[in-house]
mmCIF file of C-alpha atoms in Angstrom:
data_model
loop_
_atom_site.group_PDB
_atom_site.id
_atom_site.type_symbol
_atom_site.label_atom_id
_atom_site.label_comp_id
_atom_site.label_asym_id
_atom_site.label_seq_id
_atom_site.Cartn_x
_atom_site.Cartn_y
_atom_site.Cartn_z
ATOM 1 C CA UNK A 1 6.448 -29.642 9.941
ATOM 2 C CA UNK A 2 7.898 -26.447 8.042
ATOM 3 C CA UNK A 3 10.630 -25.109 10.091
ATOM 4 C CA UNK A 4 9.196 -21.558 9.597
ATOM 5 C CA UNK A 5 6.168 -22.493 10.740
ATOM 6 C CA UNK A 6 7.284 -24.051 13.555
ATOM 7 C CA UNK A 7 9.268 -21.148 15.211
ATOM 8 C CA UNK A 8 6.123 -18.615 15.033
ATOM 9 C CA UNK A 9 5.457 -17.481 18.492
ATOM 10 C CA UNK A 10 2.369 -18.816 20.052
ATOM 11 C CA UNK A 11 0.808 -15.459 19.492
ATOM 12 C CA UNK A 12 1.229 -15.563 15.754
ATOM 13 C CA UNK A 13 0.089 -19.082 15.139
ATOM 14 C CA UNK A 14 -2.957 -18.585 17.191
ATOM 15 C CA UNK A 15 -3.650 -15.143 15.293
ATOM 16 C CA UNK A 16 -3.121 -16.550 12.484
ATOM 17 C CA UNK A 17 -5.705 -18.924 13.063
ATOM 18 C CA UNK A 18 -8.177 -16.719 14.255
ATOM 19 C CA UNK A 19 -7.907 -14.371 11.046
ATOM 20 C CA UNK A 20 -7.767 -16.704 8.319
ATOM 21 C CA UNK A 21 -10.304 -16.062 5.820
ATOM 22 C CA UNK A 22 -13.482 -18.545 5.138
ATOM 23 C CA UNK A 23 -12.061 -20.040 2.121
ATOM 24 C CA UNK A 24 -15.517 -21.967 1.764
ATOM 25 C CA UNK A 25 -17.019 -18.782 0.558
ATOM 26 C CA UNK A 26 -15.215 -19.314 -2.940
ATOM 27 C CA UNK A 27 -14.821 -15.073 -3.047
ATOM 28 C CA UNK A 28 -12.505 -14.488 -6.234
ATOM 29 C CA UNK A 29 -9.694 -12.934 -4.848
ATOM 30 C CA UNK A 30 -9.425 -8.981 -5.736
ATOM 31 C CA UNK A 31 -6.674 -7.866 -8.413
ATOM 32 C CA UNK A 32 -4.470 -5.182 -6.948
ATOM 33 C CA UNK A 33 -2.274 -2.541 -8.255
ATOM 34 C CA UNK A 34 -0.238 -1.164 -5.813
ATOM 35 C CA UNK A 35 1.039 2.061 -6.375
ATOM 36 C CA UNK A 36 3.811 3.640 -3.366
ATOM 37 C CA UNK A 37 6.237 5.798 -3.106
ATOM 38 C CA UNK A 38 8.415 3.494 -1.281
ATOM 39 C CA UNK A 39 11.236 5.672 -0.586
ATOM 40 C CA UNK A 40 11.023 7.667 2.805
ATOM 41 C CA UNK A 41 8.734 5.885 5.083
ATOM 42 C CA UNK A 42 8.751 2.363 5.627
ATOM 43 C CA UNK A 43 5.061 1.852 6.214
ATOM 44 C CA UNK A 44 5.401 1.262 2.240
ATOM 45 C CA UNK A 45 7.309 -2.185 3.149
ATOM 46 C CA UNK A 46 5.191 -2.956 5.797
ATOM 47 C CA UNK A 47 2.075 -2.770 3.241
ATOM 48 C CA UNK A 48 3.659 -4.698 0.520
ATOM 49 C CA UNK A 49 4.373 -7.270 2.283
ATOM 50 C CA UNK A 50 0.990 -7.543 3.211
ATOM 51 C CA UNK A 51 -0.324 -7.469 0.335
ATOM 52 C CA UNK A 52 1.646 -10.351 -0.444
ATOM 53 C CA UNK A 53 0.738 -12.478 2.581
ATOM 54 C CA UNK A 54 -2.871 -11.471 1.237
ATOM 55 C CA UNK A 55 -2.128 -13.067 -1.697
ATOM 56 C CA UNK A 56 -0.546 -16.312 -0.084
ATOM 57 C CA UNK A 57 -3.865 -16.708 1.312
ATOM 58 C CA UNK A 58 -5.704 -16.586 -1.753
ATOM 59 C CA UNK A 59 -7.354 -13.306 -0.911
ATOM 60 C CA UNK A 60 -6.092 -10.705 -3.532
ATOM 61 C CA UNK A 61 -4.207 -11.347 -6.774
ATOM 62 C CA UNK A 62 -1.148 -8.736 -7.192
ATOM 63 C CA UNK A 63 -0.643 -7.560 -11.078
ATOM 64 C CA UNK A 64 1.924 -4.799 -10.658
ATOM 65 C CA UNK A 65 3.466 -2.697 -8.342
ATOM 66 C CA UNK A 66 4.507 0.982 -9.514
ATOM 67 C CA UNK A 67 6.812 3.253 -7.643
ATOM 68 C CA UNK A 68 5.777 7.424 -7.427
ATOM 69 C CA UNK A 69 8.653 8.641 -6.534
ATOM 70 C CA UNK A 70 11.748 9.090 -7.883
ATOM 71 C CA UNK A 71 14.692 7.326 -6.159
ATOM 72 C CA UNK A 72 17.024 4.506 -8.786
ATOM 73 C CA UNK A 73 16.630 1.595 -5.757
ATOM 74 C CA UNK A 74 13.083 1.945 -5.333
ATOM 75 C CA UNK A 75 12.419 -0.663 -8.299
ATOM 76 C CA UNK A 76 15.076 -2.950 -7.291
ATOM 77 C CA UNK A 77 13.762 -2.729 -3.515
ATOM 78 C CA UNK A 78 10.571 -3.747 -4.609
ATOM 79 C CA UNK A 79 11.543 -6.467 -6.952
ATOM 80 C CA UNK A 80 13.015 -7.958 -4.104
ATOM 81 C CA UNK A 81 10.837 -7.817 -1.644
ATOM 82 C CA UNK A 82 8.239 -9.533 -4.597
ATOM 83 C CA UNK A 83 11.298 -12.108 -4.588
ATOM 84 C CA UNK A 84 11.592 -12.785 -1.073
ATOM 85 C CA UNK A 85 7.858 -13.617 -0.803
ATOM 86 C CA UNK A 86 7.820 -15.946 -4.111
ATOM 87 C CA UNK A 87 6.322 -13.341 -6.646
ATOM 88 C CA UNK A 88 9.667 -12.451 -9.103
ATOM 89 C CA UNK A 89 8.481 -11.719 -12.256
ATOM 90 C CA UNK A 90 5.368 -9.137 -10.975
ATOM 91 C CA UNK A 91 5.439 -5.545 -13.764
ATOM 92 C CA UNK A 92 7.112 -3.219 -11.727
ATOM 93 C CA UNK A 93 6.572 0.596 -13.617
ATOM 94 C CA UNK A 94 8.503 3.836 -12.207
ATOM 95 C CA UNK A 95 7.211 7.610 -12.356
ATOM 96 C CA UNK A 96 10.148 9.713 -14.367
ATOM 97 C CA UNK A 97 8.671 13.180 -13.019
ATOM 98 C CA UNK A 98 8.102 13.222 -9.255
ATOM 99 C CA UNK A 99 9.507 14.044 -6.241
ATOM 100 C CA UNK A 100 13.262 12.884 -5.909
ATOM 101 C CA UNK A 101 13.885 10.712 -2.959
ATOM 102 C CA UNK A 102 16.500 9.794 -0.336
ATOM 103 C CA UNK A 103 15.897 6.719 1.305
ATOM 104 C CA UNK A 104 16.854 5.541 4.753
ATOM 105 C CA UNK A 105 16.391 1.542 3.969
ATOM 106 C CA UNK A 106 16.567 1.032 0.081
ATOM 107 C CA UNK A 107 20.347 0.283 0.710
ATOM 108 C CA UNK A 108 19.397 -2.788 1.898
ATOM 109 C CA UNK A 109 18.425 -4.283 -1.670
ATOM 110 C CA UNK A 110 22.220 -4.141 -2.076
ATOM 111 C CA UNK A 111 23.681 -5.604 0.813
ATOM 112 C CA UNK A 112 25.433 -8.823 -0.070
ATOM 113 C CA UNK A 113 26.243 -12.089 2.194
ATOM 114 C CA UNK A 114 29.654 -13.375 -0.134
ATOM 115 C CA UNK A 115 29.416 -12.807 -3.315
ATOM 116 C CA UNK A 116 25.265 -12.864 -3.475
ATOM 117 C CA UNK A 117 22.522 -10.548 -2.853
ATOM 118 C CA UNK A 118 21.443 -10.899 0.581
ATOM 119 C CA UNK A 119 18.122 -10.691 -1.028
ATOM 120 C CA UNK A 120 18.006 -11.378 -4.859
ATOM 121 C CA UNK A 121 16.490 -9.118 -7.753
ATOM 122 C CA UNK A 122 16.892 -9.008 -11.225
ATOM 123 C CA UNK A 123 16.359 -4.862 -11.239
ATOM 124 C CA UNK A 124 19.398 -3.500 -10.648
ATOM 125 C CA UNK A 125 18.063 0.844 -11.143
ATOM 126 C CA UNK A 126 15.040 2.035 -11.720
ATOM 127 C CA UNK A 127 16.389 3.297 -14.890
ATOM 128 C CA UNK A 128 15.739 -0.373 -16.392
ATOM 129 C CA UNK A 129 12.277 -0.675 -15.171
ATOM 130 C CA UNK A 130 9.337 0.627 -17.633
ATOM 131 C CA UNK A 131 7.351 3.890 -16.940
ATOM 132 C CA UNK A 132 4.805 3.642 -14.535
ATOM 133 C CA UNK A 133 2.065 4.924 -17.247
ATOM 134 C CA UNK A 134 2.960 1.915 -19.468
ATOM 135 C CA UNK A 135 2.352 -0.573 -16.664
ATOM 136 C CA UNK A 136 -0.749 0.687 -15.223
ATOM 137 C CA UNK A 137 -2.138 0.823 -18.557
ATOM 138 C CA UNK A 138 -1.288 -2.943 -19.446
ATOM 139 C CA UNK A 139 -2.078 -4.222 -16.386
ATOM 140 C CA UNK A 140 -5.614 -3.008 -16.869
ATOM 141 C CA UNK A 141 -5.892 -3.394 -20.233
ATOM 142 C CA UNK A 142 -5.771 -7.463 -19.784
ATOM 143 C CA UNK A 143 -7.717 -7.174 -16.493
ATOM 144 C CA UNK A 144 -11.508 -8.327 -16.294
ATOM 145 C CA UNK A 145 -13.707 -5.338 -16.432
ATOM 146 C CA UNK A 146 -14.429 -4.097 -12.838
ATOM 147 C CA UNK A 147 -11.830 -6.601 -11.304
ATOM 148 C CA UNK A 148 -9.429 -4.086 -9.713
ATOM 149 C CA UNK A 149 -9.036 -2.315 -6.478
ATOM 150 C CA UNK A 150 -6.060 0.180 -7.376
ATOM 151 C CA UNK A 151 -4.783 1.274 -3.414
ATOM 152 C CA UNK A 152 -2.255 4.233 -3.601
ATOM 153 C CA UNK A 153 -0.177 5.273 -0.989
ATOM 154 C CA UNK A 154 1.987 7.918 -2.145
ATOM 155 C CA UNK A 155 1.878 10.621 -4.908
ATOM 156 C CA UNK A 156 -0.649 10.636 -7.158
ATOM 157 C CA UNK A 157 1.698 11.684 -9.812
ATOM 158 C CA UNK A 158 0.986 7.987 -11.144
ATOM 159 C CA UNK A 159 -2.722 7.714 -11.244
ATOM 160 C CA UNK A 160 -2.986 11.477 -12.434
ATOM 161 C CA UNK A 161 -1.001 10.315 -15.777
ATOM 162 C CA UNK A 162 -3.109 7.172 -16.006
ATOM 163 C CA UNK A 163 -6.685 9.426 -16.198
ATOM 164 C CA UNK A 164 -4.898 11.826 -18.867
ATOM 165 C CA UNK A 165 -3.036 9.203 -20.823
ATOM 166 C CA UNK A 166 -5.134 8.774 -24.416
ATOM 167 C CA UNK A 167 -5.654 5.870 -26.423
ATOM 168 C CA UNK A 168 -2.295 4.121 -27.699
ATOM 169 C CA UNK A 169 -1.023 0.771 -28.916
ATOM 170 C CA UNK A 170 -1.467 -0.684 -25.709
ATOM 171 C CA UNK A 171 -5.513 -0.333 -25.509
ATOM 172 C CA UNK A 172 -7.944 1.976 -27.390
ATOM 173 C CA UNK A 173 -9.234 3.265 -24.569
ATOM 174 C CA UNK A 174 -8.334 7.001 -22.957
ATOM 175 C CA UNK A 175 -7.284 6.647 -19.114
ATOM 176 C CA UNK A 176 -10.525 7.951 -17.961
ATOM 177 C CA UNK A 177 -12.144 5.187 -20.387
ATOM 178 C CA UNK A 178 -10.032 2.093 -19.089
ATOM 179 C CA UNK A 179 -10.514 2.987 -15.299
ATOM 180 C CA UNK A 180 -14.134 3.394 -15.849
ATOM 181 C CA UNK A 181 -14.360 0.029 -17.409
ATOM 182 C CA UNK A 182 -11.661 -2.270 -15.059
ATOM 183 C CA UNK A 183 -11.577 -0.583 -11.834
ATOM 184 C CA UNK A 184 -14.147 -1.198 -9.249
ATOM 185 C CA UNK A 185 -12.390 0.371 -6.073
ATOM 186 C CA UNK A 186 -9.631 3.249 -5.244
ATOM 187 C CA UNK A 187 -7.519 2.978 -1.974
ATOM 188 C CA UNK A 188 -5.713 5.971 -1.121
ATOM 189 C CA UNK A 189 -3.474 7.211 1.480
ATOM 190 C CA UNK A 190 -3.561 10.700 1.516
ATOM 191 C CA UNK A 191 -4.762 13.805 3.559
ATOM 192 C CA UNK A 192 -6.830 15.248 6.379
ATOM 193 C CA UNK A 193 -10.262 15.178 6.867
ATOM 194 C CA UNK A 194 -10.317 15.968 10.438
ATOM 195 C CA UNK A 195 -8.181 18.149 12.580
ATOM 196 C CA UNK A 196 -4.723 17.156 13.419
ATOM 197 C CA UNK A 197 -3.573 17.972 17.336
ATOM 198 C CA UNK A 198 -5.611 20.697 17.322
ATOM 199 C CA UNK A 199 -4.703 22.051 14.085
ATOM 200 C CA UNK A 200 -7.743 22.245 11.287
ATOM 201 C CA UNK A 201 -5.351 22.811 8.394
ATOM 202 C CA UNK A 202 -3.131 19.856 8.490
ATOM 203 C CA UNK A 203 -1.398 19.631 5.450
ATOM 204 C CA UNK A 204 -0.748 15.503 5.072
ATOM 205 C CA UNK A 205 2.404 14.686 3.655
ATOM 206 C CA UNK A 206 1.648 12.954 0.549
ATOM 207 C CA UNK A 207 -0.635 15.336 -0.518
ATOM 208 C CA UNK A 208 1.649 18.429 0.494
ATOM 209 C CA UNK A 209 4.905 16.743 -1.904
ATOM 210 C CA UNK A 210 2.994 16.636 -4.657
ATOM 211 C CA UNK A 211 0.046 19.181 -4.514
ATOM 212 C CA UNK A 212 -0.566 19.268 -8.519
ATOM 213 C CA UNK A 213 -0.948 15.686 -9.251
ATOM 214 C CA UNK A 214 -3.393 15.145 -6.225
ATOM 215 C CA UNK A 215 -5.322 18.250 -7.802
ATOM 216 C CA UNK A 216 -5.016 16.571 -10.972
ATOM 217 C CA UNK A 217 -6.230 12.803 -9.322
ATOM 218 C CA UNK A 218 -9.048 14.640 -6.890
ATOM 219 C CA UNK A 219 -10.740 17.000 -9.932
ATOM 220 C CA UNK A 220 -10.310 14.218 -12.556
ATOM 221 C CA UNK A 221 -11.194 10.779 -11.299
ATOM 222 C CA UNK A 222 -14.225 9.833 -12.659
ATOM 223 C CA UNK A 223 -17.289 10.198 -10.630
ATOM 224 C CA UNK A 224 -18.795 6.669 -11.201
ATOM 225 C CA UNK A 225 -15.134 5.157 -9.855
ATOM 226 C CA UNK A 226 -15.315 5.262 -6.108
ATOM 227 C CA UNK A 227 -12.168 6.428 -3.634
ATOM 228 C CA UNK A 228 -12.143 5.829 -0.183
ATOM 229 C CA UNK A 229 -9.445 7.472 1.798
ATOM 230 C CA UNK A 230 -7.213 6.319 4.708
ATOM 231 C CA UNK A 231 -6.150 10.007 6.412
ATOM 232 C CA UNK A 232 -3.680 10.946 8.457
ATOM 233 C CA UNK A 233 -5.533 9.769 11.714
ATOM 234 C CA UNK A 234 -6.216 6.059 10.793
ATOM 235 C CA UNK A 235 -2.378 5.436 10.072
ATOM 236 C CA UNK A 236 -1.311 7.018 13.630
ATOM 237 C CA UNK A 237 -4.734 5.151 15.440
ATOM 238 C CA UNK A 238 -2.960 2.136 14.654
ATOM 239 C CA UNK A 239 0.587 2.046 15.325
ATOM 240 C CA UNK A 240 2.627 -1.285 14.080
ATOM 241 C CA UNK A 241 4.231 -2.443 17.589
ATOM 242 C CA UNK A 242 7.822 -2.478 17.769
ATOM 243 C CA UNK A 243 7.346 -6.103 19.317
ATOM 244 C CA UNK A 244 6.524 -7.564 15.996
ATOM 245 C CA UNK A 245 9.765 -6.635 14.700
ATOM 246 C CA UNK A 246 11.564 -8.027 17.729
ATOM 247 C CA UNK A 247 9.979 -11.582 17.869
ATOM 248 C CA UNK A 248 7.496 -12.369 15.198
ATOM 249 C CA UNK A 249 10.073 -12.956 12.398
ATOM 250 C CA UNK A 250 12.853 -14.978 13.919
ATOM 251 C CA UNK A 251 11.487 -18.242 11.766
ATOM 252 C CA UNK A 252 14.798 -16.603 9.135
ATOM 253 C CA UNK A 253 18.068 -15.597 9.948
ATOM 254 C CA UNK A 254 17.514 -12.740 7.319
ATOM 255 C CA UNK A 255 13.919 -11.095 6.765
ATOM 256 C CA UNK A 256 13.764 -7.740 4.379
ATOM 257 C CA UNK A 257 10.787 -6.632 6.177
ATOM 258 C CA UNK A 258 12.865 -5.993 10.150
ATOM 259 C CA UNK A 259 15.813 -5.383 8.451
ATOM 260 C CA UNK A 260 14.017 -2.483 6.594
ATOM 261 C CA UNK A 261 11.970 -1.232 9.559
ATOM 262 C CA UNK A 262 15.153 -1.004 11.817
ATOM 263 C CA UNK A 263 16.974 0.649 9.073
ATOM 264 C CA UNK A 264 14.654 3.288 9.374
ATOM 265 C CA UNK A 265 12.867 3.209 13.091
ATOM 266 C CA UNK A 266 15.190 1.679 15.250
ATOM 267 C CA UNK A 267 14.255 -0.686 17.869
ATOM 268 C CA UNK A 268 11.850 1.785 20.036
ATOM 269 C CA UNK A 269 9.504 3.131 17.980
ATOM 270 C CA UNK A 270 6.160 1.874 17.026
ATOM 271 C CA UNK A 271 5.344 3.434 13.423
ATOM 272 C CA UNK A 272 2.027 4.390 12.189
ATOM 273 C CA UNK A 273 0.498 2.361 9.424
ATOM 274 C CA UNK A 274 -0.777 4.434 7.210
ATOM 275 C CA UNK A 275 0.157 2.489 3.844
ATOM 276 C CA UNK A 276 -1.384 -0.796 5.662
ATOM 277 C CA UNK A 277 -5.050 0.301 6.447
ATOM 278 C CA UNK A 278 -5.428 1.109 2.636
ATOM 279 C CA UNK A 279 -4.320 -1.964 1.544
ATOM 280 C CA UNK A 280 -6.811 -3.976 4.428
ATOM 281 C CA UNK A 281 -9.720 -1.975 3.328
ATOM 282 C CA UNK A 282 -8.965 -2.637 -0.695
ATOM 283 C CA UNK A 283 -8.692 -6.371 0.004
ATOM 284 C CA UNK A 284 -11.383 -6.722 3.023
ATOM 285 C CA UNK A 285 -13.569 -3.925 2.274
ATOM 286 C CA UNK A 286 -16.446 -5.937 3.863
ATOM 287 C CA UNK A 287 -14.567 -7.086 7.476
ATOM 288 C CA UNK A 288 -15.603 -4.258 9.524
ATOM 289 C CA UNK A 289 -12.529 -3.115 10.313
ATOM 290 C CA UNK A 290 -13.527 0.384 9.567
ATOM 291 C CA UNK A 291 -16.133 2.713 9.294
ATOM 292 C CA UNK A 292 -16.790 4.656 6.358
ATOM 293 C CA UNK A 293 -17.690 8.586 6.311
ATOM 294 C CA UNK A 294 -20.774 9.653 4.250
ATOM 295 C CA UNK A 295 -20.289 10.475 0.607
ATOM 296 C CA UNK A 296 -18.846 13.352 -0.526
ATOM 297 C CA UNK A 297 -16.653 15.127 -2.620
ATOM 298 C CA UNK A 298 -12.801 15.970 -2.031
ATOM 299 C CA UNK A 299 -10.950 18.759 -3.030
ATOM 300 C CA UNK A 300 -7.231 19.810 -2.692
ATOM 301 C CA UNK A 301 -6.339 23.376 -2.430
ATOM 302 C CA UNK A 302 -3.203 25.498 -4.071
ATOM 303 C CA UNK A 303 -1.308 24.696 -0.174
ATOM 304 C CA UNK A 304 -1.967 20.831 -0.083
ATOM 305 C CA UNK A 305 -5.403 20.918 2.134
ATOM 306 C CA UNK A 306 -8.015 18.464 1.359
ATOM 307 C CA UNK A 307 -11.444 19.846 2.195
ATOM 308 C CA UNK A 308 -14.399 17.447 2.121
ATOM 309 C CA UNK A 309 -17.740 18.685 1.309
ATOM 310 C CA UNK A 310 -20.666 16.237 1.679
ATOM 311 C CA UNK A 311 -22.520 15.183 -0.995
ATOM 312 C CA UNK A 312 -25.079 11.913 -1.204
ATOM 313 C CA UNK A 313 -24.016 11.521 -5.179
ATOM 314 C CA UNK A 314 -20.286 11.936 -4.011
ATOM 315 C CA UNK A 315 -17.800 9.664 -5.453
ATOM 316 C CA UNK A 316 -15.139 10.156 -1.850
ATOM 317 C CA UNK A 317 -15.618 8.887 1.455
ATOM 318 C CA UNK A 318 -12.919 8.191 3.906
ATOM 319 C CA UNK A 319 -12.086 5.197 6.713
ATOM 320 C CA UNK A 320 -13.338 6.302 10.236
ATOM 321 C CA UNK A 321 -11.927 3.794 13.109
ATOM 322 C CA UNK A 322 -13.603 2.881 15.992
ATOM 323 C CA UNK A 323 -11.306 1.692 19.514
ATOM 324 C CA UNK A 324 -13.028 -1.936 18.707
ATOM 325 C CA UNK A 325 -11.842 -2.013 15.514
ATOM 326 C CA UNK A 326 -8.553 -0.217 16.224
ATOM 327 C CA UNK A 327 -7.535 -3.237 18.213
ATOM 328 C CA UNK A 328 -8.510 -5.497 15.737
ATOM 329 C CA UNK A 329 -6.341 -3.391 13.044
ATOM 330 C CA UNK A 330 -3.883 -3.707 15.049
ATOM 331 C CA UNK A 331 -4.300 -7.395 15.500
ATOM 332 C CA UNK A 332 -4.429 -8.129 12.128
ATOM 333 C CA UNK A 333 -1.998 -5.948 10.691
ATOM 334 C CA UNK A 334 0.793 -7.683 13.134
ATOM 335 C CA UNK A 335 -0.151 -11.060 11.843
ATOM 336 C CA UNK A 336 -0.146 -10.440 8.102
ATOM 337 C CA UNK A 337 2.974 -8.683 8.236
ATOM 338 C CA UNK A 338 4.798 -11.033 10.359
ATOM 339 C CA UNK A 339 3.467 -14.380 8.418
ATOM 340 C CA UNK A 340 6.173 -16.565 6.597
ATOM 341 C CA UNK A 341 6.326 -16.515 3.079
ATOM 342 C CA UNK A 342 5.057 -19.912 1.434
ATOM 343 C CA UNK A 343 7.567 -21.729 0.257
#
C-alpha cells in the first residue's frame, strides 16, 4: 500500500471516497489557465494545489499558470509547487506592470535541507520566466476551440493585456478574437455584489489594487464569453479549517502547502477561500455547489466598486452559496487540498 496513502486520517480517505468523480461518465477533463497573484494571501496556494489534485483525478488539464503581480519569487514559488505535485515543466508567464508585492510565504521556495532545495524548481526569479501576455496567448493558441475555463484570482492586469494584445507571430488572431474562439468559461475572484458587514460600498481587494485593469477586463471582455464571479462573501462563507493544516498532511515530513499556510496564518486561524471556490466552480461548474445570480452586467467604478445591473442578455453572473452547499464547500475543499500528490 502507498505509504502516503496509508497515513491519511480516516476522515480524508473516507472523503475522498465520497467525492471522487464518476469517471464512467468519460467527461473530457476542462483545460485551465490559472491566472493569481500569488504573493500576499495564501488562498492562492491553497487553490493551486487544487487545481492540481483536480488534475490527478483526471478532472481538469492545467496548461499554464501566470502570476499578476509583481514579486521575483512568485514564478519560482509556483514552479515548485507544479514540482511538488508532479507537473515541472507547466508555462509559467509573469505580468511586468502590476502591483509590486511583498510576500509573507514565497521565502519558502528557497529554503534548503543541505545543500538542496527543500522543494525543487528550475525558476530561480521571475525575471527568467516569459511575460504573462506571451503565455496566455500560446497556451490558447494550441488549445481546442472552446476548451478553456480561464479562473483568475487576482489582478486583471493579465487578462486585460490578453483582450488588447493584436495579432502577432504567435497566432493571427487579436485577443478579443482568440478568447472568443478557445475560451468557453471565465472564473474570477474579484469584488462585491452584496453588502459587506453592513457596508454597501465594499471595495474588494483585488479589484481596489488594480482598479484600471479590472475596468479594462469588465468593459472589454467580450459579451458572448461568459464570467461568473466568486465575491467577497463566498471566500469568507467558507473558511479552510485550521485542522486540515494540523492533521491532514502528515503522510510527508515536508508539504509546501502547511508550510506556506503557517508562514502566513499561523496555527489559529481558519482563512477564507476565496481563490478555491473559483477554481471548484471552473472545474465542476455542474456539482451544485453553488448557486448562480441572474445575468447581468458588471461594472467597476473610478474607486474600485463593482455595481451589477441585471440584464437577461448579460454576459456576468456571480456564485451565490447556500448553508447546504457551504458545508459541502467546505467538505470538499479540505479533501482536495489535503490529497497526496500521485507519485
Amino acid at each position: 500500500m502507498n505509504t502516503a496513502w496509508s497515513s491519511l486520517s480516516a476522515w480524508g480517505v473516507l472523503l475522498f471516497l465520497i467525492l471522487i468523480p464518476d469517471v464512467s461518465r468519460g467527461d473530457q477533463p476542462v483545460s485551465v489557465i490559472f491566472d493569481t497573484d500569488i504573493t500576499g494571501d495564501v488562498d492562492d496556494v491553497l487553490a493551486l494545489a487544487m487545481l492540481h489534485t483536480l488534475a490527478d483525478r483526471g478532472e481538469c488539464a492545467i496548461t499554464a499558470v501566470t502570476v499578476s503581480k509583481i514579486n521575483p519569487l512568485a514564478a519560482p514559488f509556483v514552479d515548485a509547487v507544479n514540482t511538488f505535485y508532479g507537473r515541472p515543466d507547466l508555462p509559467i508567464g509573469v505580468t511586468r506592470d502590476a502591483q509590486h508585492r511583498d510576500s509573507k510565504y514565497l521565502e519558502l521556495v528557497e529554503a534548503k535541507d543541505g545543500d538542496t532545495y527543500r522543494y525543487p524548481h528550475d525558476l530561480v526569479s521571475g525575471d527568467d520566466a516569459p511575460g504573462a501576455l506571451t503565455v496566455l496567448r500560446h497556451g490558447l493558441s494550441a488549445a481546442a476551440d472552446q476548451s478553456v475555463a480561464l479562473v483568475q484570482v487576482g489582478l486583471a492586469a493579465n487578462l486585460a493585456d490578453l483582450i488588447e494584445s493584436p495579432p502577432d507571430s504567435i497566432s493571427p488572431l487579436s485577443g478579443i478574437e482568440l478568447v472568443r474562439r478557445k475560451v468557453r468559461l471565465v472564473s474570477v475572484m474579484a469584488g462585491a455584489f452584496r453588502p459587506v458587514r453592513g457596508n454597501a460600498h465594499f471595495l474588494e481587494a483585488n479589484v481596489r489594487n488594480g482598479i484600471e485593469s479590472m475596468q479594462r477586463f469588465a468593459r472589454q471582455w467580450p459579451a458572448d464569453v461568459p464570467v461568473v464571479w466568486s465575491d467577497f462573501l463566498i471566500g469568507i462563507a467558507a473558511p479552510y479549517p485550521r485542522e486540515s493544516i494540523a492533521r491532514d498532511f502528515r503522510y510527508r515530513d515536508h508539504h509546501i502547502v502547511p508550510e506556506a499556510y503557517m508562514l502566513h496564518s499561523g496555527p489559529n486561524h481558519d482563512r477564507p477561500t476565496w481563490d478555491l471556490t473559483s477554481v471548484l466552480y471552473a472545474v465542476r461548474p455542474d456539482d451544485q455547489y453553488f448557486g448562480l445570480s441572474e445575468r447581468g452586467t458588471v461594472a467597476v467604478a473610478d474607486d474600485g466598486f463593482t455595481r451589477f445591473t441585471p440584464d437577461p442578455q448579460g454576459r456576468d453572473r456571480y456564485l451565490t452559496m447556500n448553508p447546504i452547499q457551504t458545508a459541502r464547500v467546505i467538505e470538499v475543499q479540505r479533501a482536495l487540498v489535503s490529497q497526496p500528490p500521485k507519485d
